[in-house]
C-alpha cells in the first residue's frame, strides 16, 4: 500500500478549514495518498492521527503567534489563529517522537522551526535590512530569486545542485535554528530558505512553495518524490516491527 501523508490545512478565525488542491495533487503525483488533517486541540486525537499516517506535510498560510518564541507582537504581524499553531506544534512533537518524515513549506517551515526551539522574523521587511522582494509580484509558478544550498545537506543530495531559483510568497521568515536543526539554504540577502534535522532521516523545512512549481520545475518534483519515498521507507520499517 502507498504511504499515507497527513496534510495540515489553513484555518481561519471563523473556523473555516481549506487547502489548495496543489498540495494533494503533488503528493498523489509523487506516489503517496493525501490525508487531510482536521483541526483539533485534543491531544489524544492528535496522537491517534499521527499514528495513522506515515508522514506529515505542514502547509503554508497565515502568521504565527510570537508569544510562542517569547516576543511581543510586531506592528507588521498579520492575522494569527492560535488553534492552528497549537495543533501543528503537537503534531510535530508526535512525528519527531515516532521518527516519521516531516516536510514544512513556508509557514510550515516556520512553525516546524519554532516547535523545535528556534525563532523567526514576525515581519521580514520591518525587522531585517536590505532584503530581497520575498513577496513576489509574479505568477506562483515563477522562480523569482536564487538560493545557495549547502553541499553537505539532504537537500543537495536531492537536487544535485548548489544554486537554484525558487518562488517567494512570505513576509515572515526563520531567524535562528537550534540543534538538531541546521541551515541548508539561504537567499542572497542572508534570509534562511531551508533547514533540516541532523537527528532524523527526513525532517526538512523550505521557505518557498514547491507545490506551485512542479509543472515547470524538476527540483520541486524531486523534493516531493524524496519526501514520499522517505515516508514509504518509514512505513515499511514500521511494518517489520509489528
PDB file of C-alpha atoms in Angstrom:
ATOM      1  CA  UNK A   1       0.000   0.000   0.000  1.00  0.00           C
ATOM      2  CA  UNK A   2       1.206   3.518  -0.773  1.00  0.00           C
ATOM      3  CA  UNK A   3       2.312   5.719   2.140  1.00  0.00           C
ATOM      4  CA  UNK A   4      -0.353   7.964   3.638  1.00  0.00           C
ATOM      5  CA  UNK A   5       0.669  11.587   4.066  1.00  0.00           C
ATOM      6  CA  UNK A   6      -1.094  13.748   6.627  1.00  0.00           C
ATOM      7  CA  UNK A   7      -1.571  17.307   5.349  1.00  0.00           C
ATOM      8  CA  UNK A   8      -2.417  20.284   7.532  1.00  0.00           C
ATOM      9  CA  UNK A   9      -4.932  22.783   6.209  1.00  0.00           C
ATOM     10  CA  UNK A  10      -5.317  26.537   6.517  1.00  0.00           C
ATOM     11  CA  UNK A  11      -7.589  27.595   9.354  1.00  0.00           C
ATOM     12  CA  UNK A  12      -9.417  30.898   9.673  1.00  0.00           C
ATOM     13  CA  UNK A  13     -10.692  32.536  12.859  1.00  0.00           C
ATOM     14  CA  UNK A  14     -14.172  31.763  11.528  1.00  0.00           C
ATOM     15  CA  UNK A  15     -13.256  28.047  11.873  1.00  0.00           C
ATOM     16  CA  UNK A  16     -13.237  27.519   8.108  1.00  0.00           C
ATOM     17  CA  UNK A  17     -10.690  24.863   7.055  1.00  0.00           C
ATOM     18  CA  UNK A  18      -9.363  24.752   3.492  1.00  0.00           C
ATOM     19  CA  UNK A  19      -6.474  23.563   1.341  1.00  0.00           C
ATOM     20  CA  UNK A  20      -5.130  24.400  -2.101  1.00  0.00           C
ATOM     21  CA  UNK A  21      -5.509  21.370  -4.364  1.00  0.00           C
ATOM     22  CA  UNK A  22      -1.840  21.795  -5.351  1.00  0.00           C
ATOM     23  CA  UNK A  23      -0.752  20.150  -2.097  1.00  0.00           C
ATOM     24  CA  UNK A  24      -2.804  16.990  -2.508  1.00  0.00           C
ATOM     25  CA  UNK A  25      -2.006  16.800  -6.223  1.00  0.00           C
ATOM     26  CA  UNK A  26       1.756  16.797  -5.667  1.00  0.00           C
ATOM     27  CA  UNK A  27       1.510  14.071  -3.044  1.00  0.00           C
ATOM     28  CA  UNK A  28      -0.531  11.901  -5.418  1.00  0.00           C
ATOM     29  CA  UNK A  29       1.910  12.571  -8.274  1.00  0.00           C
ATOM     30  CA  UNK A  30       4.836  11.609  -6.021  1.00  0.00           C
ATOM     31  CA  UNK A  31       3.231   8.266  -5.148  1.00  0.00           C
ATOM     32  CA  UNK A  32       1.524   8.997  -1.848  1.00  0.00           C
ATOM     33  CA  UNK A  33      -2.046   9.098  -0.546  1.00  0.00           C
ATOM     34  CA  UNK A  34      -3.028  12.541   0.839  1.00  0.00           C
ATOM     35  CA  UNK A  35      -4.990  12.593   4.089  1.00  0.00           C
ATOM     36  CA  UNK A  36      -6.290  15.970   5.258  1.00  0.00           C
ATOM     37  CA  UNK A  37      -5.919  16.518   8.998  1.00  0.00           C
ATOM     38  CA  UNK A  38      -8.914  18.332  10.553  1.00  0.00           C
ATOM     39  CA  UNK A  39      -8.121  20.837  13.278  1.00  0.00           C
ATOM     40  CA  UNK A  40      -8.416  19.864  16.917  1.00  0.00           C
ATOM     41  CA  UNK A  41      -6.591  20.680  20.131  1.00  0.00           C
ATOM     42  CA  UNK A  42      -7.473  17.310  21.685  1.00  0.00           C
ATOM     43  CA  UNK A  43      -4.119  15.681  22.495  1.00  0.00           C
ATOM     44  CA  UNK A  44      -5.467  12.129  22.248  1.00  0.00           C
ATOM     45  CA  UNK A  45      -6.934  12.748  18.791  1.00  0.00           C
ATOM     46  CA  UNK A  46      -3.721  14.378  17.592  1.00  0.00           C
ATOM     47  CA  UNK A  47      -1.701  11.415  18.849  1.00  0.00           C
ATOM     48  CA  UNK A  48      -4.046   8.973  17.121  1.00  0.00           C
ATOM     49  CA  UNK A  49      -3.898  10.886  13.826  1.00  0.00           C
ATOM     50  CA  UNK A  50      -0.107  10.840  13.968  1.00  0.00           C
ATOM     51  CA  UNK A  51      -0.150   7.062  14.375  1.00  0.00           C
ATOM     52  CA  UNK A  52      -2.471   6.571  11.398  1.00  0.00           C
ATOM     53  CA  UNK A  53      -0.302   8.315   8.783  1.00  0.00           C
ATOM     54  CA  UNK A  54       3.258   7.802   7.580  1.00  0.00           C
ATOM     55  CA  UNK A  55       4.440  11.389   7.077  1.00  0.00           C
ATOM     56  CA  UNK A  56       3.456  14.996   7.761  1.00  0.00           C
ATOM     57  CA  UNK A  57       3.201  17.853   5.264  1.00  0.00           C
ATOM     58  CA  UNK A  58       2.961  21.236   7.006  1.00  0.00           C
ATOM     59  CA  UNK A  59       1.474  23.717   4.548  1.00  0.00           C
ATOM     60  CA  UNK A  60       1.609  27.486   4.037  1.00  0.00           C
ATOM     61  CA  UNK A  61      -0.850  30.013   5.406  1.00  0.00           C
ATOM     62  CA  UNK A  62      -1.160  32.915   7.820  1.00  0.00           C
ATOM     63  CA  UNK A  63       1.084  34.264  10.566  1.00  0.00           C
ATOM     64  CA  UNK A  64       2.338  32.608  13.754  1.00  0.00           C
ATOM     65  CA  UNK A  65       1.781  33.759  17.346  1.00  0.00           C
ATOM     66  CA  UNK A  66       5.027  35.443  18.517  1.00  0.00           C
ATOM     67  CA  UNK A  67       4.383  34.524  22.141  1.00  0.00           C
ATOM     68  CA  UNK A  68       5.447  31.003  21.129  1.00  0.00           C
ATOM     69  CA  UNK A  69       9.013  32.330  20.930  1.00  0.00           C
ATOM     70  CA  UNK A  70       8.683  34.881  23.762  1.00  0.00           C
ATOM     71  CA  UNK A  71       8.145  38.066  21.746  1.00  0.00           C
ATOM     72  CA  UNK A  72       5.530  40.797  21.802  1.00  0.00           C
ATOM     73  CA  UNK A  73       3.597  41.366  18.547  1.00  0.00           C
ATOM     74  CA  UNK A  74       5.355  43.497  15.925  1.00  0.00           C
ATOM     75  CA  UNK A  75       3.222  46.145  14.118  1.00  0.00           C
ATOM     76  CA  UNK A  76       3.669  44.180  10.882  1.00  0.00           C
ATOM     77  CA  UNK A  77       2.246  40.963  12.332  1.00  0.00           C
ATOM     78  CA  UNK A  78      -0.799  39.651  10.425  1.00  0.00           C
ATOM     79  CA  UNK A  79      -3.733  37.503  11.494  1.00  0.00           C
ATOM     80  CA  UNK A  80      -2.931  34.583  13.773  1.00  0.00           C
ATOM     81  CA  UNK A  81      -5.029  31.519  14.629  1.00  0.00           C
ATOM     82  CA  UNK A  82      -3.747  30.030  17.914  1.00  0.00           C
ATOM     83  CA  UNK A  83      -5.554  26.699  17.429  1.00  0.00           C
ATOM     84  CA  UNK A  84      -3.575  26.077  14.241  1.00  0.00           C
ATOM     85  CA  UNK A  85      -0.284  26.818  15.980  1.00  0.00           C
ATOM     86  CA  UNK A  86      -1.182  24.552  18.897  1.00  0.00           C
ATOM     87  CA  UNK A  87      -2.207  21.587  16.772  1.00  0.00           C
ATOM     88  CA  UNK A  88       0.742  21.809  14.401  1.00  0.00           C
ATOM     89  CA  UNK A  89       3.259  22.004  17.242  1.00  0.00           C
ATOM     90  CA  UNK A  90       1.637  18.962  18.854  1.00  0.00           C
ATOM     91  CA  UNK A  91       1.782  17.090  15.536  1.00  0.00           C
ATOM     92  CA  UNK A  92       5.452  17.952  15.086  1.00  0.00           C
ATOM     93  CA  UNK A  93       6.245  16.652  18.553  1.00  0.00           C
ATOM     94  CA  UNK A  94       4.380  13.413  17.842  1.00  0.00           C
ATOM     95  CA  UNK A  95       6.026  12.846  14.460  1.00  0.00           C
ATOM     96  CA  UNK A  96       9.500  13.567  15.781  1.00  0.00           C
ATOM     97  CA  UNK A  97       8.951  11.183  18.684  1.00  0.00           C
ATOM     98  CA  UNK A  98       7.834   8.489  16.225  1.00  0.00           C
ATOM     99  CA  UNK A  99      10.680   9.433  13.845  1.00  0.00           C
ATOM    100  CA  UNK A 100       8.319   9.890  10.918  1.00  0.00           C
ATOM    101  CA  UNK A 101       9.190  12.216   7.993  1.00  0.00           C
ATOM    102  CA  UNK A 102       8.131  15.872   8.051  1.00  0.00           C
ATOM    103  CA  UNK A 103       8.193  18.410   5.229  1.00  0.00           C
ATOM    104  CA  UNK A 104       7.372  22.011   6.155  1.00  0.00           C
ATOM    105  CA  UNK A 105       6.531  24.543   3.433  1.00  0.00           C
ATOM    106  CA  UNK A 106       6.640  28.328   4.008  1.00  0.00           C
ATOM    107  CA  UNK A 107       4.533  28.784   7.180  1.00  0.00           C
ATOM    108  CA  UNK A 108       5.034  25.070   7.759  1.00  0.00           C
ATOM    109  CA  UNK A 109       8.777  25.617   7.707  1.00  0.00           C
ATOM    110  CA  UNK A 110       8.446  28.411  10.273  1.00  0.00           C
ATOM    111  CA  UNK A 111       6.205  26.519  12.725  1.00  0.00           C
ATOM    112  CA  UNK A 112       8.483  23.463  12.412  1.00  0.00           C
ATOM    113  CA  UNK A 113      11.446  25.590  13.459  1.00  0.00           C
ATOM    114  CA  UNK A 114       9.566  27.150  16.374  1.00  0.00           C
ATOM    115  CA  UNK A 115       8.361  23.749  17.598  1.00  0.00           C
ATOM    116  CA  UNK A 116      11.999  22.612  17.635  1.00  0.00           C
ATOM    117  CA  UNK A 117      13.252  25.601  19.628  1.00  0.00           C
ATOM    118  CA  UNK A 118      14.027  28.277  17.019  1.00  0.00           C
ATOM    119  CA  UNK A 119      12.541  31.701  16.367  1.00  0.00           C
ATOM    120  CA  UNK A 120      11.523  33.890  13.425  1.00  0.00           C
ATOM    121  CA  UNK A 121      11.085  37.350  11.985  1.00  0.00           C
ATOM    122  CA  UNK A 122       7.494  38.439  12.573  1.00  0.00           C
ATOM    123  CA  UNK A 123       7.735  40.860   9.643  1.00  0.00           C
ATOM    124  CA  UNK A 124      10.815  40.479   7.458  1.00  0.00           C
ATOM    125  CA  UNK A 125      10.779  43.928   5.759  1.00  0.00           C
ATOM    126  CA  UNK A 126      10.261  45.624   9.120  1.00  0.00           C
ATOM    127  CA  UNK A 127      12.897  43.675  11.051  1.00  0.00           C
ATOM    128  CA  UNK A 128      15.752  42.957   8.638  1.00  0.00           C
ATOM    129  CA  UNK A 129      17.592  45.492   6.488  1.00  0.00           C
ATOM    130  CA  UNK A 130      18.349  45.189   2.759  1.00  0.00           C
ATOM    131  CA  UNK A 131      16.140  42.208   1.965  1.00  0.00           C
ATOM    132  CA  UNK A 132      15.058  40.958  -1.431  1.00  0.00           C
ATOM    133  CA  UNK A 133      11.460  41.006  -2.594  1.00  0.00           C
ATOM    134  CA  UNK A 134      10.148  37.963  -0.740  1.00  0.00           C
ATOM    135  CA  UNK A 135       6.510  38.603  -1.707  1.00  0.00           C
ATOM    136  CA  UNK A 136       6.891  38.370  -5.458  1.00  0.00           C
ATOM    137  CA  UNK A 137       4.571  40.146  -7.877  1.00  0.00           C
ATOM    138  CA  UNK A 138       4.616  37.279 -10.368  1.00  0.00           C
ATOM    139  CA  UNK A 139       2.734  34.012 -11.011  1.00  0.00           C
ATOM    140  CA  UNK A 140       3.106  31.405  -8.268  1.00  0.00           C
ATOM    141  CA  UNK A 141       4.949  29.072 -10.623  1.00  0.00           C
ATOM    142  CA  UNK A 142       7.632  31.673 -11.393  1.00  0.00           C
ATOM    143  CA  UNK A 143      11.071  31.265  -9.801  1.00  0.00           C
ATOM    144  CA  UNK A 144      11.928  34.798  -8.676  1.00  0.00           C
ATOM    145  CA  UNK A 145      15.265  34.571  -6.822  1.00  0.00           C
ATOM    146  CA  UNK A 146      18.207  32.254  -6.241  1.00  0.00           C
ATOM    147  CA  UNK A 147      19.152  30.264  -3.154  1.00  0.00           C
ATOM    148  CA  UNK A 148      22.522  28.774  -2.201  1.00  0.00           C
ATOM    149  CA  UNK A 149      22.348  25.174  -0.976  1.00  0.00           C
ATOM    150  CA  UNK A 150      24.912  23.612   1.377  1.00  0.00           C
ATOM    151  CA  UNK A 151      26.649  20.683  -0.285  1.00  0.00           C
ATOM    152  CA  UNK A 152      26.665  18.611   2.923  1.00  0.00           C
ATOM    153  CA  UNK A 153      22.869  18.525   3.065  1.00  0.00           C
ATOM    154  CA  UNK A 154      19.971  16.251   2.255  1.00  0.00           C
ATOM    155  CA  UNK A 155      18.615  18.997   0.015  1.00  0.00           C
ATOM    156  CA  UNK A 156      21.795  18.968  -2.078  1.00  0.00           C
ATOM    157  CA  UNK A 157      21.594  15.177  -2.410  1.00  0.00           C
ATOM    158  CA  UNK A 158      18.043  15.593  -3.751  1.00  0.00           C
ATOM    159  CA  UNK A 159      18.742  18.450  -6.171  1.00  0.00           C
ATOM    160  CA  UNK A 160      22.397  17.709  -7.047  1.00  0.00           C
ATOM    161  CA  UNK A 161      22.886  21.475  -7.328  1.00  0.00           C
ATOM    162  CA  UNK A 162      24.180  24.183  -5.022  1.00  0.00           C
ATOM    163  CA  UNK A 163      22.333  27.059  -6.714  1.00  0.00           C
ATOM    164  CA  UNK A 164      18.688  27.014  -7.801  1.00  0.00           C
ATOM    165  CA  UNK A 165      15.869  29.528  -8.276  1.00  0.00           C
ATOM    166  CA  UNK A 166      12.691  29.439  -6.203  1.00  0.00           C
ATOM    167  CA  UNK A 167       9.442  31.363  -5.862  1.00  0.00           C
ATOM    168  CA  UNK A 168       8.731  33.552  -2.831  1.00  0.00           C
ATOM    169  CA  UNK A 169       5.497  34.436  -1.010  1.00  0.00           C
ATOM    170  CA  UNK A 170       6.256  35.316   2.618  1.00  0.00           C
ATOM    171  CA  UNK A 171       6.699  38.286   4.928  1.00  0.00           C
ATOM    172  CA  UNK A 172       7.726  36.156   7.915  1.00  0.00           C
ATOM    173  CA  UNK A 173      10.897  34.057   7.932  1.00  0.00           C
ATOM    174  CA  UNK A 174      13.062  31.780  10.039  1.00  0.00           C
ATOM    175  CA  UNK A 175      15.633  33.810  12.017  1.00  0.00           C
ATOM    176  CA  UNK A 176      17.505  31.277  14.168  1.00  0.00           C
ATOM    177  CA  UNK A 177      17.597  27.490  14.212  1.00  0.00           C
ATOM    178  CA  UNK A 178      18.916  25.363  17.071  1.00  0.00           C
ATOM    179  CA  UNK A 179      20.239  21.798  17.254  1.00  0.00           C
ATOM    180  CA  UNK A 180      19.316  19.287  15.895  1.00  0.00           C
ATOM    181  CA  UNK A 181      18.351  21.602  13.021  1.00  0.00           C
ATOM    182  CA  UNK A 182      20.919  23.101  10.667  1.00  0.00           C
ATOM    183  CA  UNK A 183      20.541  25.710   7.935  1.00  0.00           C
ATOM    184  CA  UNK A 184      20.928  24.183   4.466  1.00  0.00           C
ATOM    185  CA  UNK A 185      19.979  27.020   2.092  1.00  0.00           C
ATOM    186  CA  UNK A 186      19.979  30.823   2.128  1.00  0.00           C
ATOM    187  CA  UNK A 187      18.933  33.604  -0.241  1.00  0.00           C
ATOM    188  CA  UNK A 188      21.484  36.168  -1.424  1.00  0.00           C
ATOM    189  CA  UNK A 189      20.295  38.574   1.296  1.00  0.00           C
ATOM    190  CA  UNK A 190      21.039  36.005   4.010  1.00  0.00           C
ATOM    191  CA  UNK A 191      17.414  35.000   4.676  1.00  0.00           C
ATOM    192  CA  UNK A 192      17.162  31.321   5.602  1.00  0.00           C
ATOM    193  CA  UNK A 193      15.432  29.373   2.831  1.00  0.00           C
ATOM    194  CA  UNK A 194      15.786  25.778   4.092  1.00  0.00           C
ATOM    195  CA  UNK A 195      16.900  23.707   7.069  1.00  0.00           C
ATOM    196  CA  UNK A 196      16.953  20.049   8.050  1.00  0.00           C
ATOM    197  CA  UNK A 197      17.377  17.909  11.154  1.00  0.00           C
ATOM    198  CA  UNK A 198      20.644  16.043  11.613  1.00  0.00           C
ATOM    199  CA  UNK A 199      18.918  13.728  14.113  1.00  0.00           C
ATOM    200  CA  UNK A 200      16.146  12.440  11.820  1.00  0.00           C
ATOM    201  CA  UNK A 201      16.118  10.747   8.424  1.00  0.00           C
ATOM    202  CA  UNK A 202      13.783  13.338   6.872  1.00  0.00           C
ATOM    203  CA  UNK A 203      12.761  16.484   8.706  1.00  0.00           C
ATOM    204  CA  UNK A 204      13.046  19.349   6.215  1.00  0.00           C
ATOM    205  CA  UNK A 205      11.712  22.893   6.065  1.00  0.00           C
ATOM    206  CA  UNK A 206      11.690  25.033   2.906  1.00  0.00           C
ATOM    207  CA  UNK A 207      10.639  28.673   2.767  1.00  0.00           C
ATOM    208  CA  UNK A 208       9.411  28.659  -0.819  1.00  0.00           C
ATOM    209  CA  UNK A 209       6.337  26.964  -2.350  1.00  0.00           C
ATOM    210  CA  UNK A 210       7.494  23.952  -4.413  1.00  0.00           C
ATOM    211  CA  UNK A 211       3.905  22.695  -4.748  1.00  0.00           C
ATOM    212  CA  UNK A 212       3.263  25.658  -7.065  1.00  0.00           C
ATOM    213  CA  UNK A 213       6.328  24.923  -9.203  1.00  0.00           C
ATOM    214  CA  UNK A 214       6.074  21.217 -10.032  1.00  0.00           C
ATOM    215  CA  UNK A 215       4.596  21.735 -13.508  1.00  0.00           C
ATOM    216  CA  UNK A 216       7.756  23.529 -14.670  1.00  0.00           C
ATOM    217  CA  UNK A 217      10.457  22.736 -12.132  1.00  0.00           C
ATOM    218  CA  UNK A 218      12.225  19.376 -11.785  1.00  0.00           C
ATOM    219  CA  UNK A 219      13.699  20.303  -8.402  1.00  0.00           C
ATOM    220  CA  UNK A 220      10.213  20.661  -6.936  1.00  0.00           C
ATOM    221  CA  UNK A 221       9.259  17.222  -8.263  1.00  0.00           C
ATOM    222  CA  UNK A 222      12.407  15.705  -6.784  1.00  0.00           C
ATOM    223  CA  UNK A 223      11.678  17.176  -3.362  1.00  0.00           C
ATOM    224  CA  UNK A 224       8.199  15.651  -3.140  1.00  0.00           C
ATOM    225  CA  UNK A 225       9.403  12.315  -4.516  1.00  0.00           C
ATOM    226  CA  UNK A 226      12.143  12.217  -1.886  1.00  0.00           C
ATOM    227  CA  UNK A 227       9.661  13.081   0.864  1.00  0.00           C
ATOM    228  CA  UNK A 228       7.144  10.418  -0.180  1.00  0.00           C
ATOM    229  CA  UNK A 229       9.957   7.876  -0.609  1.00  0.00           C
ATOM    230  CA  UNK A 230      11.098   8.612   2.950  1.00  0.00           C
ATOM    231  CA  UNK A 231       7.507   8.090   4.157  1.00  0.00           C
ATOM    232  CA  UNK A 232       7.326   4.787   2.289  1.00  0.00           C
ATOM    233  CA  UNK A 233      10.617   3.676   3.829  1.00  0.00           C
ATOM    234  CA  UNK A 234       9.354   4.576   7.309  1.00  0.00           C
ATOM    235  CA  UNK A 235       6.101   2.707   6.640  1.00  0.00           C
ATOM    236  CA  UNK A 236       7.989  -0.427   5.578  1.00  0.00           C
ATOM    237  CA  UNK A 237      10.225  -0.219   8.646  1.00  0.00           C
ATOM    238  CA  UNK A 238       7.185   0.076  10.921  1.00  0.00           C
ATOM    239  CA  UNK A 239       5.582  -2.973   9.293  1.00  0.00           C
ATOM    240  CA  UNK A 240       8.669  -5.088  10.074  1.00  0.00           C
ATOM    241  CA  UNK A 241       8.407  -4.370  13.795  1.00  0.00           C
ATOM    242  CA  UNK A 242       4.678  -5.012  14.130  1.00  0.00           C
TER     243      UNK A 242
END
